[in-house]
Amino acid sequence: MSVTETEKELSVYESMAARFDMAARKLNLDEGFSRYLRAPSRELIVHIPVAMDSGRLEVFDGFRVQHSLVRGPCKGGLRYAPGVTLDEIRGLAAEMTWKCAVVNIPFGGSMGGVVCEPQKLSQGELERITRRYAAEMLDCIGPERDVPAPDMGTNEQTMAWIMDTYSMHVRHTTTASVTGKPVDLGGSQGSQEATGRGCMIVCDQALKRFGRQREATRVIIQGFGNVGSQAARLMHEAGYRIVGVADIEGGLFNSRGLNIPALLEHVREGKSLKLFPGEQRIGNMEILEEDCDVLLPAATESVITSRNASRIKARILVEGADSPTTAPADDILFEHGVFVIPDILANAGGVTVSYFEWVQDRQGYFWSESDVNQKLEQIQVSAFDDVLRYAQKHNVNNRIAAYMLAIDRVAFSLKLQGFYA
Ligand code: NAD
């Protein structure tokens, strides 16, 4: 494979576009609609000047891509990582549009990022980057325009800084300007674990379909951050056997099942996951190919590719991460009979509870955790059923079915606005 082909395979935007094209073809989508929905509505690039603790001035590159406002304000994460690129943000923004449409919530998609290494920055430096980024974005963010949420390298503290910067500028407290913020600042119950919980809900649905029991189901999770660790905790508590976990430094495997509560405690104490005693060590990529029933990639994009897809042993793939599988790997997984629950369905629990948070902020009335979890379950289960119905009706794999469902919904809204195919 030439370098360009490899690069193309690993590009998040290219993978999104390949799936979009296939779904649009199956739907016989009008060419004008297709051109409009494939490309982002708006892209903003900023260069953020920040005074470092040393007194030196550093400049960070930041992006915000708004893919679609057809079904409502844009909604999307904010990522802090050294490898962030506009291409990646563009692809993830489009995926957010499809994700919101799959779970039928009234948002379009967006995504943002800042090229930086959050682990190497002080809290003060992170705060200054965040506030300056928010100030640069003021014209395009806000409860009715575009609502950021945490993603890799950002957290509820980041969202609290953005909310405060936004509120200072508009001169009134605007809790609905971000989601994934602390509960004491207008955040929602259940939001920290929402993505992991959503992954478990759709995995449960797949198990039902195959007549499997949780207790007899071995799970491997790549990524032990917000999504991976919450999924591990919830699935362990629900009876699943978690046989492998990994983070960026390496992984652990035990076919009899890992002691998840002890491992969570170990990591909470700031110790490295791979130094957890008494378990077999394994590489963070090798773990994807280990023997298990459910594989839950919850780390980063493009980890399952045409190079390793045929060696995946899991029968069910639950995509906790965004875009963990490249488009060329889709066909290989399908041929090998892997039941794929695609990212725009599997990890939509996060944006669904973000929607609940936005609704609660706008109402000024907050729901109990059990209310949030119950509503989340209803939405995830019905989205799972909708996707499987599309897969059956159109004789396509689950990913293309999810794209078809999403594109159908967005195109229908576009028609209602007066654009006729
Ligand atoms: P995070 O920063 O909290 O955690 C990421 C984890 O992945 C860390 O444990 C890190 O060590 C590990 N990791 C990174 N690269 C790795 C690699 N190559 N191999 C193994 N482990 C690796 O991030 P997060 O919020 O948990 O997000 C993880 C993924 O889920 C991302 O793709 C993100 O876009 C997606 N996602 C997150 C949410 C959310 O609510 N946080 C919602 C939807 C989708």
PDB file of C-alpha atoms and ligand atoms in Angstrom, residues 79 92 99 111 150-154 191-192 195 222-228 246-249 284-285 298-301 303 320-323 347-348 350-351, ligand 1:
ATOM      1  CA  ARG A  79     -10.228  17.894  22.040  1.00  0.00           C
ATOM      2  CA  LEU A  92     -15.530  14.146  13.736  1.00  0.00           C
ATOM      3  CA  LYS A  99     -24.754  10.674  15.642  1.00  0.00           C
ATOM      4  CA  MET A 111     -16.139  19.533  16.806  1.00  0.00           C
ATOM      5  CA  PRO A 150     -15.506  17.472  26.800  1.00  0.00           C
ATOM      6  CA  ASP A 151     -13.573  15.036  24.618  1.00  0.00           C
ATOM      7  CA  MET A 152     -10.010  13.647  24.769  1.00  0.00           C
ATOM      8  CA  GLY A 153      -7.780  15.807  26.964  1.00  0.00           C
ATOM      9  CA  THR A 154     -10.593  18.047  28.241  1.00  0.00           C
ATOM     10  CA  SER A 191     -23.264  12.754  32.519  1.00  0.00           C
ATOM     11  CA  GLN A 192     -19.808  11.475  33.544  1.00  0.00           C
ATOM     12  CA  THR A 195     -21.073   7.360  27.110  1.00  0.00           C
ATOM     13  CA  GLN A 222      -8.980  -0.430  24.782  1.00  0.00           C
ATOM     14  CA  GLY A 223      -8.747   2.987  26.472  1.00  0.00           C
ATOM     15  CA  PHE A 224      -9.178   3.568  30.195  1.00  0.00           C
ATOM     16  CA  GLY A 225     -10.143   7.244  30.280  1.00  0.00           C
ATOM     17  CA  ASN A 226     -13.623   8.617  30.682  1.00  0.00           C
ATOM     18  CA  VAL A 227     -15.399   6.241  28.299  1.00  0.00           C
ATOM     19  CA  GLY A 228     -13.309   3.088  28.843  1.00  0.00           C
ATOM     20  CA  ALA A 246      -5.372  -1.094  27.992  1.00  0.00           C
ATOM     21  CA  ASP A 247      -4.400   2.531  27.976  1.00  0.00           C
ATOM     22  CA  ILE A 248      -1.787   4.308  25.906  1.00  0.00           C
ATOM     23  CA  GLU A 249       1.101   2.794  27.904  1.00  0.00           C
ATOM     24  CA  ASN A 284      -2.134  -1.614  23.697  1.00  0.00           C
ATOM     25  CA  MET A 285      -2.643  -2.715  20.066  1.00  0.00           C
ATOM     26  CA  ALA A 298     -12.643   3.436  23.706  1.00  0.00           C
ATOM     27  CA  ALA A 299      -9.346   5.187  23.083  1.00  0.00           C
ATOM     28  CA  THR A 300      -8.760   6.861  19.770  1.00  0.00           C
ATOM     29  CA  GLU A 301      -9.441   6.730  16.038  1.00  0.00           C
ATOM     30  CA  VAL A 303      -7.022   1.510  15.484  1.00  0.00           C
ATOM     31  CA  GLY A 320     -16.915   3.523  22.277  1.00  0.00           C
ATOM     32  CA  ALA A 321     -14.317   5.743  20.589  1.00  0.00           C
ATOM     33  CA  ASP A 322     -15.089   7.980  17.632  1.00  0.00           C
ATOM     34  CA  SER A 323     -14.028   6.477  14.320  1.00  0.00           C
ATOM     35  CA  ASN A 347     -21.162   6.099  21.906  1.00  0.00           C
ATOM     36  CA  ALA A 348     -24.179   8.374  21.413  1.00  0.00           C
ATOM     37  CA  GLY A 350     -22.671  11.037  25.774  1.00  0.00           C
ATOM     38  CA  VAL A 351     -24.374  13.453  23.408  1.00  0.00           C
TER      39      VAL A 351
HETATM   40  P1  NAD B   1      -9.824  10.241  27.615  1.00  0.00           P
HETATM   41  O1  NAD B   1      -8.790  11.221  27.243  1.00  0.00           O
HETATM   42  O2  NAD B   1     -10.554  10.382  28.923  1.00  0.00           O
HETATM   43  O3  NAD B   1      -9.222   8.738  27.588  1.00  0.00           O
HETATM   44  C1  NAD B   1      -8.564   8.201  26.498  1.00  0.00           C
HETATM   45  C2  NAD B   1      -7.950   6.874  26.950  1.00  0.00           C
HETATM   46  O4  NAD B   1      -7.424   6.197  25.817  1.00  0.00           O
HETATM   47  C3  NAD B   1      -6.784   7.020  27.920  1.00  0.00           C
HETATM   48  O5  NAD B   1      -6.836   5.943  28.845  1.00  0.00           O
HETATM   49  C4  NAD B   1      -5.551   6.872  27.027  1.00  0.00           C
HETATM   50  O6  NAD B   1      -4.411   6.413  27.731  1.00  0.00           O
HETATM   51  C5  NAD B   1      -6.056   5.838  26.065  1.00  0.00           C
HETATM   52  N1  NAD B   1      -5.371   5.799  24.781  1.00  0.00           N
HETATM   53  C6  NAD B   1      -5.068   6.801  23.926  1.00  0.00           C
HETATM   54  N2  NAD B   1      -4.457   6.337  22.828  1.00  0.00           N
HETATM   55  C7  NAD B   1      -4.362   4.993  22.992  1.00  0.00           C
HETATM   56  C8  NAD B   1      -3.854   3.930  22.219  1.00  0.00           C
HETATM   57  N3  NAD B   1      -3.275   4.156  21.043  1.00  0.00           N
HETATM   58  N4  NAD B   1      -3.949   2.669  22.703  1.00  0.00           N
HETATM   59  C9  NAD B   1      -4.533   2.424  23.879  1.00  0.00           C
HETATM   60  N5  NAD B   1      -5.041   3.388  24.667  1.00  0.00           N
HETATM   61  C10 NAD B   1      -4.949   4.646  24.224  1.00  0.00           C
HETATM   62  O7  NAD B   1     -10.858  10.231  26.393  1.00  0.00           O
HETATM   63  P2  NAD B   1     -12.386   9.810  26.410  1.00  0.00           P
HETATM   64  O8  NAD B   1     -13.220  11.001  26.725  1.00  0.00           O
HETATM   65  O9  NAD B   1     -12.555   8.555  27.221  1.00  0.00           O
HETATM   66  O10 NAD B   1     -12.623   9.512  24.856  1.00  0.00           O
HETATM   67  C11 NAD B   1     -12.154   8.315  24.261  1.00  0.00           C
HETATM   68  C12 NAD B   1     -12.767   8.174  22.889  1.00  0.00           C
HETATM   69  O11 NAD B   1     -14.200   8.194  22.993  1.00  0.00           O
HETATM   70  C13 NAD B   1     -12.425   9.288  21.890  1.00  0.00           C
HETATM   71  O12 NAD B   1     -12.404   8.746  20.600  1.00  0.00           O
HETATM   72  C14 NAD B   1     -13.608  10.225  22.009  1.00  0.00           C
HETATM   73  O13 NAD B   1     -13.791  11.012  20.844  1.00  0.00           O
HETATM   74  C15 NAD B   1     -14.739   9.228  22.177  1.00  0.00           C
HETATM   75  N6  NAD B   1     -15.941   9.749  22.798  1.00  0.00           N
HETATM   76  C16 NAD B   1     -15.890  10.280  24.036  1.00  0.00           C
HETATM   77  C17 NAD B   1     -17.062  10.726  24.632  1.00  0.00           C
HETATM   78  C18 NAD B   1     -17.066  11.252  26.044  1.00  0.00           C
HETATM   79  O14 NAD B   1     -18.152  11.392  26.604  1.00  0.00           O
HETATM   80  N7  NAD B   1     -15.928  11.518  26.674  1.00  0.00           N
HETATM   81  C19 NAD B   1     -18.269  10.653  23.947  1.00  0.00           C
HETATM   82  C20 NAD B   1     -18.288  10.085  22.673  1.00  0.00           C
HETATM   83  C21 NAD B   1     -17.111   9.630  22.123  1.00  0.00           C
END
